[in-house]
Amino acid sequence: VDESIQQEFEQKVVDIAKNWKVGNPNDAQTSVGPMVSQVQRDNVSKQVEASIKEGAKVLYQSEYPTEANSNYYPVTVLSSLRQGMSIQTLETFGPVIALSTFDGTEESAVTLANDTDYGLASYVYTTDLKKG
């Protein structure tokens, strides 16, 4: 996220995340169902916990079903992430939005985007249609 719009952007993300309901996928009100396994749920939880210990800030965590042996994980929005944090270098595969900032330059954005061993998906939102 461009540093110049960080607070505004983070608030919009949190506002949207608050509309996501974690629960039984058979319930029409549910937006996010359970994780594929307890192992995956634990992996996501460990990544979020590690990022918090490394300095990430939790902007939002949803409510979620907590029955025994369930694979539900709360929708989580994190900010104040830095390159090198585990959540920035691992594939999370869970309902976690990890927001980090950059100085707003194209060079910085490209450097950050290329600083990964994976790269399953990248997204760029712009109003500059010439650069795309």
Short mmCIF file of C-alpha atoms in Angstrom, two decimals, residues 16-117:
data_model
loop_
_atom_site.label_atom_id
_atom_site.label_comp_id
_atom_site.label_asym_id
_atom_site.label_seq_id
_atom_site.Cartn_x
_atom_site.Cartn_y
_atom_site.Cartn_z
CA ILE A 16 -14.96 -4.85 3.96
CA ALA A 17 -13.50 -7.63 6.14
CA LYS A 18 -16.14 -6.91 8.80
CA ASN A 19 -18.76 -8.08 6.30
CA TRP A 20 -17.20 -11.53 5.93
CA LYS A 21 -18.81 -14.15 8.17
CA VAL A 22 -16.88 -17.27 9.10
CA GLY A 23 -19.03 -20.33 9.52
CA ASN A 24 -20.77 -23.35 8.09
CA PRO A 25 -20.63 -23.22 4.29
CA ASN A 26 -24.22 -24.51 4.18
CA ASP A 27 -25.36 -21.26 5.81
CA ALA A 28 -26.19 -18.67 3.14
CA GLN A 29 -24.78 -15.93 5.38
CA THR A 30 -21.32 -17.53 5.48
CA SER A 31 -18.55 -15.95 3.41
CA VAL A 32 -15.61 -18.00 4.71
CA GLY A 33 -15.83 -21.70 5.51
CA PRO A 34 -13.43 -23.92 7.44
CA MET A 35 -9.82 -24.50 6.51
CA VAL A 36 -9.02 -27.72 4.64
CA SER A 37 -7.52 -29.34 7.77
CA GLN A 38 -6.50 -28.70 11.37
CA VAL A 39 -2.87 -28.79 10.21
CA GLN A 40 -3.51 -25.94 7.76
CA ARG A 41 -5.44 -23.98 10.38
CA ASP A 42 -2.50 -24.37 12.78
CA ASN A 43 -0.05 -23.25 10.06
CA VAL A 44 -2.05 -20.08 9.45
CA SER A 45 -2.36 -19.43 13.17
CA LYS A 46 1.41 -19.87 13.67
CA GLN A 47 2.15 -17.47 10.80
CA VAL A 48 -0.17 -14.82 12.23
CA GLU A 49 1.23 -15.27 15.76
CA ALA A 50 4.81 -15.05 14.47
CA SER A 51 4.07 -11.90 12.50
CA ILE A 52 2.58 -10.26 15.61
CA LYS A 53 5.71 -11.17 17.60
CA GLU A 54 7.75 -9.67 14.73
CA GLY A 55 5.85 -6.38 15.01
CA ALA A 56 2.71 -6.74 12.89
CA LYS A 57 -0.41 -4.98 14.10
CA VAL A 58 -3.82 -6.71 14.12
CA LEU A 59 -6.34 -4.29 12.64
CA TYR A 60 -9.22 -6.75 12.75
CA GLN A 61 -10.11 -10.34 13.60
CA SER A 62 -13.60 -11.67 13.03
CA GLU A 63 -15.65 -13.92 15.22
CA TYR A 64 -15.66 -17.57 14.21
CA PRO A 65 -17.09 -20.89 15.40
CA THR A 66 -14.88 -22.36 18.13
CA GLU A 67 -16.32 -25.84 18.56
CA ALA A 68 -13.81 -28.56 19.38
CA ASN A 69 -11.77 -29.93 16.47
CA SER A 70 -13.07 -27.33 14.03
CA ASN A 71 -10.91 -25.92 11.26
CA TYR A 72 -12.29 -22.39 11.34
CA TYR A 73 -9.94 -19.42 11.42
CA PRO A 74 -11.01 -15.80 11.82
CA VAL A 75 -10.79 -13.31 8.99
CA THR A 76 -7.69 -11.37 10.00
CA VAL A 77 -6.30 -8.06 8.76
CA LEU A 78 -2.67 -7.31 9.62
CA SER A 79 -0.65 -4.17 9.01
CA SER A 80 2.79 -2.76 9.82
CA LEU A 81 4.44 -5.64 7.99
CA ARG A 82 8.04 -5.49 6.84
CA GLN A 83 9.89 -7.47 4.21
CA GLY A 84 11.50 -10.51 5.75
CA MET A 85 8.65 -11.20 8.17
CA SER A 86 7.60 -14.83 7.90
CA ILE A 87 4.09 -13.96 6.76
CA GLN A 88 5.64 -11.98 3.90
CA THR A 89 7.76 -14.90 2.74
CA LEU A 90 5.48 -17.91 3.28
CA GLU A 91 2.28 -18.95 1.55
CA THR A 92 -0.47 -18.43 4.10
CA PHE A 93 -3.49 -20.05 2.37
CA GLY A 94 -5.95 -18.73 4.91
CA PRO A 95 -8.34 -15.82 5.50
CA VAL A 96 -5.55 -13.37 6.29
CA ILE A 97 -5.00 -10.01 4.64
CA ALA A 98 -1.42 -8.90 5.22
CA LEU A 99 -0.88 -5.22 4.39
CA SER A 100 2.51 -3.65 3.96
CA THR A 101 3.50 -0.23 2.74
CA PHE A 102 5.98 1.12 0.23
CA ASP A 103 7.21 4.61 -0.58
CA GLY A 104 4.93 5.03 -3.59
CA THR A 105 7.58 4.70 -6.26
CA GLU A 106 7.26 2.24 -9.11
CA GLU A 107 10.80 1.02 -8.45
CA SER A 108 9.96 0.19 -4.85
CA ALA A 109 6.73 -1.58 -5.83
CA VAL A 110 8.51 -3.76 -8.39
CA THR A 111 11.32 -4.58 -5.94
CA LEU A 112 8.81 -5.69 -3.31
CA ALA A 113 6.74 -7.67 -5.81
CA ASN A 114 9.81 -9.57 -6.97
CA ASP A 115 11.08 -10.29 -3.44
CA THR A 116 9.48 -13.73 -3.17
CA ASP A 117 10.24 -17.36 -3.86
#
